[in-house]
Amino acid sequence: RKEVEQDPGPFNVPEGATVAFNCTYSNSASQSFFWYRQDCRKEPKLLMSVYSSGNEDGRFTAQLNRASQYISLLIRDSKLSDSATYLCVVNGGSNYQLIWGAGTKLIIKP
Amino acid sequence: EAQVTQNPRYLITVTGKKLTVTCSQNMNHEYMSWYRQDPGLGLRQIYYSMNVEVTDKGDVPEGYKVSRKEKRNFPLILESPSPNQTSLYFCASSATAMNTEAFFGQGTRLTVV
């Protein structure tokens, strides 16, 4: 089992729709969680951190479920510019490594 | 402007010819790391550095070397590149090892023939 798993997609979603995807992690001691966005062939950039109580940033909502060991990202009123690959990142363990999921590709269609 | 700079952006080389990919950050970050990204595998950490003169292996260190003689620079060295090292490489830095945003360079697309 991979340490961090994501559905690779692609998720094909019409503009204006709501889309959600999950990411599961295997290390129950993980302490920090993030969502990054990566545009094609470009560097990843932080989208948002994920807090225990859940957090929202505009159209984006992130949630953490420690019991089931997954985090989620919800995008409301999706825009064409939301098309990208979304990377789930988990930080934990004794060596502070960031463990990256392989990403979920999202395509927003007009 | 706060940034991480990698060079070169693109490189085609032959098997066995030593190469260095440079990485420099201007944010006074302590923590720096190198990743490779391959289709379907996500970002895999090659080496990381907690501070000057402190480096350690990541998940896929074989065939790579690094050094951290200055805080701002963290070069990646391939002593004898092989075709299986063809990949997209990213350097990243963050203020500390945990709970802080990682800033990435623009990537280096390496092809070894």
mmCIF file of N, CA, C and O in Angstrom, chain B residues 28-31 93-97 100-101 103:
data_model
loop_
_atom_site.group_PDB
_atom_site.id
_atom_site.type_symbol
_atom_site.label_atom_id
_atom_site.label_comp_id
_atom_site.label_asym_id
_atom_site.label_seq_id
_atom_site.Cartn_x
_atom_site.Cartn_y
_atom_site.Cartn_z
ATOM 1 N N ASN B 28 16.465 32.553 2.928
ATOM 2 C CA ASN B 28 17.140 32.166 4.169
ATOM 3 C C ASN B 28 16.511 30.923 4.810
ATOM 4 O O ASN B 28 16.492 30.784 6.040
ATOM 5 N N HIS B 29 15.992 30.037 3.961
ATOM 6 C CA HIS B 29 15.359 28.823 4.472
ATOM 7 C C HIS B 29 16.393 27.828 4.964
ATOM 8 O O HIS B 29 17.460 27.671 4.370
ATOM 9 N N GLU B 30 16.034 27.124 6.028
ATOM 10 C CA GLU B 30 16.928 26.092 6.568
ATOM 11 C C GLU B 30 16.814 24.787 5.777
ATOM 12 O O GLU B 30 17.787 24.099 5.542
ATOM 13 N N TYR B 31 15.608 24.432 5.414
ATOM 14 C CA TYR B 31 15.341 23.112 4.864
ATOM 15 C C TYR B 31 15.265 23.171 3.349
ATOM 16 O O TYR B 31 14.529 23.975 2.779
ATOM 17 N N SER B 93 12.483 24.476 -1.089
ATOM 18 C CA SER B 93 12.980 24.948 0.196
ATOM 19 C C SER B 93 11.804 25.356 1.067
ATOM 20 O O SER B 93 10.736 25.720 0.575
ATOM 21 N N SER B 94 12.017 25.259 2.374
ATOM 22 C CA SER B 94 11.025 25.732 3.333
ATOM 23 C C SER B 94 11.750 26.235 4.573
ATOM 24 O O SER B 94 12.892 25.867 4.821
ATOM 25 N N ALA B 95 11.055 27.066 5.330
ATOM 26 C CA ALA B 95 11.696 27.719 6.470
ATOM 27 C C ALA B 95 12.243 26.681 7.458
ATOM 28 O O ALA B 95 13.364 26.796 7.953
ATOM 29 N N THR B 96 11.412 25.689 7.745
ATOM 30 C CA THR B 96 11.834 24.594 8.616
ATOM 31 C C THR B 96 11.350 23.298 8.014
ATOM 32 O O THR B 96 10.677 23.294 6.986
ATOM 33 N N ALA B 97 11.656 22.198 8.675
ATOM 34 C CA ALA B 97 11.317 20.896 8.113
ATOM 35 C C ALA B 97 9.820 20.605 8.180
ATOM 36 O O ALA B 97 9.284 19.912 7.338
ATOM 37 N N THR B 100 5.553 23.899 7.307
ATOM 38 C CA THR B 100 5.717 25.155 6.590
ATOM 39 C C THR B 100 5.647 24.906 5.089
ATOM 40 O O THR B 100 5.970 23.820 4.608
ATOM 41 N N GLU B 101 5.252 25.927 4.379
ATOM 42 C CA GLU B 101 5.080 25.834 2.944
ATOM 43 C C GLU B 101 6.398 25.526 2.256
ATOM 44 O O GLU B 101 7.436 26.109 2.585
ATOM 45 N N PHE B 103 8.528 25.840 -1.133
ATOM 46 C CA PHE B 103 8.618 26.626 -2.358
ATOM 47 C C PHE B 103 9.500 25.854 -3.340
ATOM 48 O O PHE B 103 10.580 25.393 -2.974
#
